[in-house]
Amino acid sequence: MSDIKKIKDEFLVKLSGDLKIENVSQIKSELFGKNGKISNSFKNLKSLPVEERKKFASDLNILKDELQDKINKKIQEIEITEINSKLENEKVDVTLPERNIVQGKIHPVSQVIDEISSIFSEIGFSVEEGPDVENEHYNFTALNTPDNHPARDMHDTFYLDDKKEFLLRTHTSPVQVRTMLKGKPPFKIIAPGRTYRSDSDQTHAPMFHQVEGLHIDKNINMGHLKGCLNYFIKSFFELNKIKMRFRPSHFPFTEPSAEVDIGYELRDGKIIIGEGDKWLEILGCGMVHPNVLKNVKINPDKYQGYAFGIGIDRLAMLKYGINDLRAFFETDYRWLNHFGFDPLDVPSNYRGLSR
Ligand code: DAH
């Protein structure tokens, strides 16, 4: 049998099998690749006697076209079979009843953190974060809190080791220290997050949320602090005017220190924020103590500024009429469905987050 006939019979048999695209590619290179049977036969032409050469070349060309044609047809055939089987297997029955989709809700605390972040970002604050597990230095010492301060007591603080070196942060204030150590003044940041204290009743939970604020620059004074907080409280409660008072207080990391109360009244058992002759404490603040600045290698004669710490859960309760703090952390889906927020429903005062 001639070489041509051998190649033809061998490959027609191969191509008639049940093949995948990869198999066809393999066959193609066996024929037409660098050392393929057809390619080699062409190379061998030269060694044939002249009289045979012409006929062999013409037969080889015919075989080449025939096999090429077979290969193309085979590829087409495989592709069509694949498409048909996909159409067969992947069809969607649009008459089937829809699946029951349970849509999640945004927790009021997350919602309020977003609102707070967007309000402060409008006046130039950026958002920082710090770890929940802190060390004693950042949580207390660097914040000018003396060794005998009651906050350091086991009754107040969850320590994680016997040496009292690691703890669950009792406030977001250590983020002030971390931020100032990480960069150079000026600083204008807020830091929302979880905080922990050994406390639990209707208005206290062992885990709760705070947002810290810190603004350090040249010539920052208490007037800036007052302006900033007034702007924030009005924006947050969506009010044009708000009654607000600064009450002298004490925090080791600020001097002078103050607590801020806002005015409210009770109408039909509901708290109405803004007016009235009752006062509600909502935050602690003050001018950052020179010792805190020295602890992070900032010269207090050159830079100064204010800080504040706001209880987020309390704000959420006031704004959205929730009266038991513990419900926040009970993960009751019915409660969340009622008090939570639709992720696609943008609240009227939402200004968009520019984190
Ligand atoms: N860290 C304080 C607390 O948890 C709140 C606070 C008060 C934060 C005054 C501040 C501040 O930054 O200046 O009670």
Short mmCIF file of C-alpha atoms and ligand atoms in Angstrom, two decimals:
data_model
loop_
_atom_site.label_atom_id
_atom_site.label_comp_id
_atom_site.label_asym_id
_atom_site.label_seq_id
_atom_site.Cartn_x
_atom_site.Cartn_y
_atom_site.Cartn_z
CA MET A 1 0.00 0.00 0.00
CA SER A 2 1.32 3.44 -0.87
CA ASP A 3 2.30 5.83 1.89
CA ILE A 4 -0.50 8.15 0.86
CA LYS A 5 -3.15 5.51 1.17
CA LYS A 6 -1.75 4.42 4.55
CA ILE A 7 -1.90 7.91 5.96
CA LYS A 8 -5.36 8.44 4.55
CA ASP A 9 -6.82 5.22 5.99
CA GLU A 10 -5.17 5.70 9.37
CA PHE A 11 -6.42 9.24 9.82
CA LEU A 12 -9.89 8.77 8.41
CA VAL A 13 -10.37 6.08 11.04
CA LYS A 14 -8.98 8.36 13.74
CA LEU A 15 -11.24 11.25 12.72
CA SER A 16 -14.37 9.13 12.65
CA GLY A 17 -14.17 8.38 16.39
CA ASP A 18 -15.99 10.12 19.22
CA LEU A 19 -13.63 13.05 19.70
CA LYS A 20 -13.21 16.19 21.75
CA ILE A 21 -11.69 19.42 20.40
CA GLU A 22 -8.38 18.58 22.14
CA ASN A 23 -8.22 15.22 20.32
CA VAL A 24 -8.76 16.91 16.96
CA SER A 25 -5.99 19.41 17.72
CA GLN A 26 -3.74 16.50 18.54
CA ILE A 27 -4.56 14.80 15.21
CA LYS A 28 -3.97 18.06 13.39
CA SER A 29 -0.48 18.38 14.77
CA GLU A 30 0.24 14.70 14.04
CA LEU A 31 -0.49 15.51 10.39
CA PHE A 32 0.56 19.08 9.83
CA GLY A 33 2.86 19.87 12.75
CA LYS A 34 6.59 20.36 12.30
CA ASN A 35 7.19 16.60 12.29
CA GLY A 36 3.70 15.73 11.11
CA LYS A 37 3.13 12.94 8.61
CA ILE A 38 2.05 15.25 5.79
CA SER A 39 4.80 17.77 6.48
CA ASN A 40 7.41 15.01 6.47
CA SER A 41 6.08 13.55 3.24
CA PHE A 42 6.52 16.91 1.55
CA LYS A 43 10.08 17.06 2.88
CA ASN A 44 10.76 13.61 1.40
CA LEU A 45 9.66 14.62 -2.13
CA LYS A 46 13.21 15.57 -3.03
CA SER A 47 14.44 12.00 -2.52
CA LEU A 48 12.01 10.54 -5.07
CA PRO A 49 12.95 9.89 -8.69
CA VAL A 50 11.79 12.79 -10.87
CA GLU A 51 9.20 10.75 -12.76
CA GLU A 52 7.38 9.73 -9.49
CA ARG A 53 7.76 13.09 -7.83
CA LYS A 54 5.05 14.95 -9.73
CA LYS A 55 2.35 12.36 -9.22
CA PHE A 56 3.26 11.90 -5.55
CA ALA A 57 3.16 15.68 -4.97
CA SER A 58 -0.23 16.00 -6.60
CA ASP A 59 -1.66 13.02 -4.61
CA LEU A 60 -0.19 14.43 -1.41
CA ASN A 61 -1.82 17.79 -2.07
CA ILE A 62 -5.18 16.14 -2.64
CA LEU A 63 -4.80 14.17 0.61
CA LYS A 64 -3.74 17.27 2.47
CA ASP A 65 -6.89 19.13 1.33
CA GLU A 66 -9.10 16.17 2.06
CA LEU A 67 -7.80 15.70 5.61
CA GLN A 68 -7.87 19.42 6.32
CA ASP A 69 -11.46 19.48 5.18
CA LYS A 70 -12.35 16.49 7.37
CA ILE A 71 -10.72 18.15 10.36
CA ASN A 72 -12.68 21.37 9.87
CA LYS A 73 -15.93 19.46 9.55
CA LYS A 74 -15.14 17.45 12.65
CA ILE A 75 -14.49 20.62 14.67
CA GLN A 76 -17.76 22.11 13.49
CA GLU A 77 -19.59 18.92 14.37
CA ILE A 78 -18.14 18.87 17.90
CA GLU A 79 -19.03 22.52 18.47
CA ILE A 80 -22.59 22.03 17.35
CA THR A 81 -22.97 18.99 19.61
CA GLU A 82 -21.63 20.99 22.54
CA ILE A 83 -24.00 23.90 21.95
CA ASN A 84 -26.95 21.55 21.61
CA SER A 85 -26.14 19.75 24.81
CA LYS A 86 -25.77 23.08 26.62
CA LEU A 87 -29.13 24.23 25.32
CA GLU A 88 -30.64 20.96 26.41
CA ASN A 89 -29.13 20.93 29.92
CA GLU A 90 -29.17 24.58 30.86
CA LYS A 91 -32.67 25.53 29.98
CA VAL A 92 -34.56 27.61 32.54
CA ASP A 93 -38.13 26.82 33.34
CA VAL A 94 -39.61 30.28 33.67
CA THR A 95 -42.92 28.84 34.83
CA LEU A 96 -41.43 27.54 38.12
CA PRO A 97 -42.45 29.46 41.27
CA GLU A 98 -39.79 31.94 42.50
CA ARG A 99 -37.55 31.04 45.44
CA ASN A 100 -38.32 32.72 48.70
CA ILE A 101 -35.61 35.38 49.15
CA VAL A 102 -34.96 36.67 52.65
CA GLN A 103 -33.46 40.12 52.33
CA GLY A 104 -31.07 41.28 55.05
CA LYS A 105 -31.38 44.61 56.85
CA ILE A 106 -28.70 47.04 57.95
CA HIS A 107 -28.36 47.11 61.73
CA PRO A 108 -29.20 50.53 63.26
CA VAL A 109 -25.68 50.74 64.72
CA SER A 110 -24.08 50.22 61.29
CA GLN A 111 -26.52 52.70 59.81
CA VAL A 112 -25.64 55.32 62.43
CA ILE A 113 -21.88 54.73 61.97
CA ASP A 114 -22.35 55.41 58.25
CA GLU A 115 -24.38 58.55 58.94
CA ILE A 116 -21.78 59.84 61.44
CA SER A 117 -18.90 59.11 59.06
CA SER A 118 -20.60 60.92 56.20
CA ILE A 119 -21.38 64.01 58.31
CA PHE A 120 -17.81 64.31 59.62
CA SER A 121 -16.28 63.60 56.24
CA GLU A 122 -18.12 66.65 54.90
CA ILE A 123 -16.10 68.87 57.23
CA GLY A 124 -12.75 67.28 56.49
CA PHE A 125 -12.44 64.35 58.92
CA SER A 126 -11.15 61.03 57.67
CA VAL A 127 -11.98 57.66 59.20
CA GLU A 128 -9.40 55.64 61.19
CA GLU A 129 -9.65 52.24 62.79
CA GLY A 130 -7.89 50.50 65.66
CA PRO A 131 -7.92 46.97 67.09
CA ASP A 132 -10.47 45.75 69.66
CA VAL A 133 -7.68 43.98 71.57
CA GLU A 134 -5.46 46.75 72.87
CA ASN A 135 -2.45 46.92 75.11
CA GLU A 136 -2.42 48.69 78.44
CA HIS A 137 -0.09 51.38 77.09
CA TYR A 138 -2.32 52.67 74.28
CA ASN A 139 -5.54 52.28 76.24
CA PHE A 140 -4.34 54.00 79.44
CA THR A 141 -0.71 55.07 79.92
CA ALA A 142 -0.23 56.99 76.68
CA LEU A 143 -3.56 58.67 77.40
CA ASN A 144 -2.20 60.10 80.65
CA THR A 145 -4.34 57.78 82.78
CA PRO A 146 -2.57 57.19 86.11
CA ASP A 147 -1.95 53.71 87.51
CA ASN A 148 -4.50 54.18 90.27
CA HIS A 149 -7.30 55.37 87.98
CA PRO A 150 -10.56 53.47 88.63
CA ALA A 151 -10.96 52.65 84.92
CA ARG A 152 -7.94 50.36 85.26
CA ASP A 153 -9.76 48.24 87.79
CA MET A 154 -10.66 44.62 87.00
CA HIS A 155 -14.29 45.52 87.74
CA ASP A 156 -14.35 47.87 84.78
CA THR A 157 -11.96 46.37 82.29
CA PHE A 158 -11.75 42.98 80.59
CA TYR A 159 -8.08 42.00 80.88
CA LEU A 160 -6.84 39.18 78.70
CA ASP A 161 -3.80 38.13 80.73
CA ASP A 162 -2.65 38.02 84.36
CA LYS A 163 -0.05 40.69 83.82
CA LYS A 164 -2.80 43.10 82.73
CA GLU A 165 -0.88 43.84 79.56
CA PHE A 166 -3.62 43.09 77.03
CA LEU A 167 -7.27 44.05 77.31
CA LEU A 168 -10.43 44.71 75.31
CA ARG A 169 -10.28 48.44 74.66
CA THR A 170 -12.48 50.34 77.09
CA HIS A 171 -12.87 53.29 74.72
CA THR A 172 -11.92 54.35 71.18
CA SER A 173 -9.41 56.89 72.55
CA PRO A 174 -6.36 54.64 71.92
CA VAL A 175 -6.95 55.25 68.20
CA GLN A 176 -5.89 58.87 68.91
CA VAL A 177 -2.51 57.57 70.06
CA ARG A 178 -2.13 55.10 67.18
CA THR A 179 -3.01 57.79 64.63
CA MET A 180 -0.61 60.36 66.03
CA LEU A 181 2.25 57.85 66.24
CA LYS A 182 1.68 56.84 62.64
CA GLY A 183 1.87 60.27 61.03
CA LYS A 184 2.68 63.95 61.42
CA PRO A 185 0.29 66.73 62.45
CA PRO A 186 -2.17 68.09 61.41
CA PHE A 187 -4.65 65.31 62.27
CA LYS A 188 -8.38 65.44 61.67
CA ILE A 189 -9.90 62.02 62.17
CA ILE A 190 -12.82 60.13 63.59
CA ALA A 191 -12.59 56.50 64.73
CA PRO A 192 -15.83 54.56 65.15
CA GLY A 193 -15.76 51.07 66.63
CA ARG A 194 -16.55 48.53 69.33
CA THR A 195 -15.60 49.11 72.96
CA TYR A 196 -15.91 46.89 76.06
CA ARG A 197 -16.57 47.33 79.76
CA SER A 198 -17.53 44.97 82.50
CA ASP A 199 -21.04 46.34 82.81
CA SER A 200 -24.54 45.11 81.98
CA ASP A 201 -28.06 46.45 82.61
CA GLN A 202 -30.86 48.07 80.60
CA THR A 203 -28.67 50.99 79.56
CA HIS A 204 -25.23 49.35 79.64
CA ALA A 205 -23.93 46.41 77.63
CA PRO A 206 -20.49 44.78 78.03
CA MET A 207 -19.85 45.62 74.39
CA PHE A 208 -20.95 48.93 72.98
CA HIS A 209 -19.87 51.45 70.33
CA GLN A 210 -18.12 54.78 70.39
CA VAL A 211 -16.82 57.23 67.88
CA GLU A 212 -13.66 59.10 68.73
CA GLY A 213 -12.81 62.46 67.22
CA LEU A 214 -9.43 64.17 67.11
CA HIS A 215 -8.39 67.43 65.53
CA ILE A 216 -4.79 68.61 66.05
CA ASP A 217 -3.28 71.57 64.27
CA LYS A 218 -1.73 74.96 65.01
CA ASN A 219 -4.11 77.33 66.83
CA ILE A 220 -7.03 74.99 67.39
CA ASN A 221 -9.16 76.08 70.34
CA MET A 222 -12.36 75.25 72.22
CA GLY A 223 -14.38 77.43 69.85
CA HIS A 224 -13.54 75.00 67.04
CA LEU A 225 -14.62 72.10 69.25
CA LYS A 226 -17.94 73.75 69.99
CA GLY A 227 -18.57 74.65 66.33
CA CYS A 228 -17.75 71.14 65.17
CA LEU A 229 -19.98 69.38 67.72
CA ASN A 230 -22.83 71.81 67.16
CA TYR A 231 -22.66 71.19 63.42
CA PHE A 232 -22.54 67.43 63.96
CA ILE A 233 -25.48 67.23 66.37
CA LYS A 234 -27.69 69.42 64.17
CA SER A 235 -26.85 67.39 61.06
CA PHE A 236 -27.31 64.07 62.82
CA PHE A 237 -30.71 64.90 64.29
CA GLU A 238 -31.70 66.85 61.15
CA LEU A 239 -32.47 70.04 63.11
CA ASN A 240 -31.79 73.71 62.27
CA LYS A 241 -31.25 74.65 65.90
CA ILE A 242 -30.22 72.67 68.93
CA LYS A 243 -29.91 73.46 72.64
CA MET A 244 -26.49 72.32 73.77
CA ARG A 245 -24.42 72.90 76.89
CA PHE A 246 -20.84 72.20 77.92
CA ARG A 247 -20.56 70.98 81.53
CA PRO A 248 -17.10 70.97 83.16
CA SER A 249 -15.87 67.44 83.69
CA HIS A 250 -12.67 65.45 84.05
CA PHE A 251 -10.86 63.06 81.73
CA PRO A 252 -7.16 62.32 82.20
CA PHE A 253 -6.44 62.86 78.51
CA THR A 254 -8.03 66.30 78.13
CA GLU A 255 -7.57 69.64 79.89
CA PRO A 256 -9.98 71.34 80.20
CA SER A 257 -12.56 68.57 79.86
CA ALA A 258 -16.30 68.83 79.36
CA GLU A 259 -19.38 66.75 78.90
CA VAL A 260 -21.95 67.87 76.38
CA ASP A 261 -25.68 67.74 77.04
CA ILE A 262 -28.43 68.40 74.54
CA GLY A 263 -31.86 69.77 75.34
CA TYR A 264 -34.98 67.63 75.04
CA GLU A 265 -38.55 67.36 76.16
CA LEU A 266 -40.98 64.51 76.63
CA ARG A 267 -44.09 64.61 74.48
CA ASP A 268 -46.58 61.74 74.85
CA GLY A 269 -43.83 59.67 76.41
CA LYS A 270 -41.53 60.31 73.43
CA ILE A 271 -38.18 62.08 73.59
CA ILE A 272 -38.12 65.16 71.36
CA ILE A 273 -34.55 66.34 70.83
CA GLY A 274 -33.54 69.95 70.40
CA GLU A 275 -35.82 72.04 72.62
CA GLY A 276 -37.26 71.72 76.13
CA ASP A 277 -35.82 72.12 79.61
CA LYS A 278 -34.43 68.65 80.17
CA TRP A 279 -30.81 67.72 79.47
CA LEU A 280 -29.35 64.54 78.11
CA GLU A 281 -25.63 63.77 78.23
CA ILE A 282 -24.32 62.56 74.92
CA LEU A 283 -20.54 62.88 74.82
CA GLY A 284 -17.25 63.67 76.52
CA CYS A 285 -14.67 66.03 75.09
CA GLY A 286 -11.92 68.52 75.77
CA MET A 287 -8.61 69.98 74.66
CA VAL A 288 -6.00 67.23 74.27
CA HIS A 289 -3.76 67.16 77.37
CA PRO A 290 -0.16 68.30 76.70
CA ASN A 291 1.08 65.03 78.24
CA VAL A 292 -0.78 63.02 75.59
CA LEU A 293 0.91 65.06 72.86
CA LYS A 294 4.31 64.64 74.50
CA ASN A 295 3.73 60.87 74.71
CA VAL A 296 3.45 60.76 70.91
CA LYS A 297 6.40 63.16 70.38
CA ILE A 298 4.34 66.19 69.39
CA ASN A 299 5.38 69.56 70.76
CA PRO A 300 2.37 70.92 72.71
CA ASP A 301 3.67 74.48 72.37
CA LYS A 302 3.38 74.20 68.61
CA TYR A 303 0.33 71.98 68.13
CA GLN A 304 -2.83 71.59 70.09
CA GLY A 305 -6.38 70.51 69.48
CA TYR A 306 -9.53 68.90 70.70
CA ALA A 307 -10.86 65.37 71.09
CA PHE A 308 -14.25 63.91 71.76
CA GLY A 309 -15.85 60.53 72.39
CA ILE A 310 -19.50 59.88 71.55
CA GLY A 311 -21.60 56.85 72.50
CA ILE A 312 -23.00 55.58 69.21
CA ASP A 313 -25.65 53.22 70.63
CA ARG A 314 -27.23 56.03 72.62
CA LEU A 315 -27.43 58.21 69.49
CA ALA A 316 -29.03 55.37 67.52
CA MET A 317 -31.59 54.80 70.29
CA LEU A 318 -32.47 58.49 70.41
CA LYS A 319 -32.74 59.01 66.68
CA TYR A 320 -34.67 55.85 65.88
CA GLY A 321 -36.84 55.51 69.01
CA ILE A 322 -35.31 52.30 70.36
CA ASN A 323 -35.60 52.02 74.12
CA ASP A 324 -33.72 48.90 75.17
CA LEU A 325 -30.00 48.84 74.44
CA ARG A 326 -29.75 45.09 74.92
CA ALA A 327 -31.91 44.43 71.84
CA PHE A 328 -29.02 45.75 69.73
CA PHE A 329 -26.94 42.71 70.54
CA GLU A 330 -29.52 39.93 70.75
CA THR A 331 -29.44 39.12 67.03
CA ASP A 332 -33.22 38.72 66.91
CA TYR A 333 -34.11 38.67 63.23
CA ARG A 334 -37.66 39.99 63.84
CA TRP A 335 -36.26 42.97 65.73
CA LEU A 336 -33.76 43.68 62.96
CA ASN A 337 -36.48 43.40 60.37
CA HIS A 338 -38.43 46.08 62.22
CA PHE A 339 -35.65 48.49 63.24
CA GLY A 340 -33.12 47.73 60.50
CA PHE A 341 -32.63 49.62 57.26
CA ASP A 342 -33.18 48.51 53.71
CA PRO A 343 -29.76 48.54 52.02
CA LEU A 344 -31.26 49.97 48.86
CA ASP A 345 -33.34 52.58 50.61
CA VAL A 346 -31.23 55.72 50.93
CA PRO A 347 -32.33 57.79 53.96
CA SER A 348 -33.28 61.41 53.27
CA ASN A 349 -30.30 62.84 55.20
CA TYR A 350 -27.75 60.42 53.78
CA ARG A 351 -24.97 62.34 52.08
CA GLY A 352 -22.95 59.45 50.70
CA LEU A 353 -19.77 58.10 52.18
CA SER A 354 -16.46 59.45 51.06
CA ARG A 355 -14.13 57.10 52.88
N1 DAH B 1 -12.89 58.01 76.29
C1 DAH B 1 -13.95 58.65 77.08
C2 DAH B 1 -14.87 57.59 77.63
O1 DAH B 1 -14.92 56.52 77.12
C3 DAH B 1 -14.74 59.58 76.21
C4 DAH B 1 -13.95 60.77 75.83
C5 DAH B 1 -13.94 61.90 76.61
C6 DAH B 1 -13.19 60.75 74.68
C7 DAH B 1 -13.21 63.00 76.29
C8 DAH B 1 -12.44 61.85 74.33
C9 DAH B 1 -12.45 62.98 75.13
O2 DAH B 1 -11.69 61.91 73.24
O3 DAH B 1 -11.76 64.05 74.77
O4 DAH B 1 -15.55 57.85 78.56
#
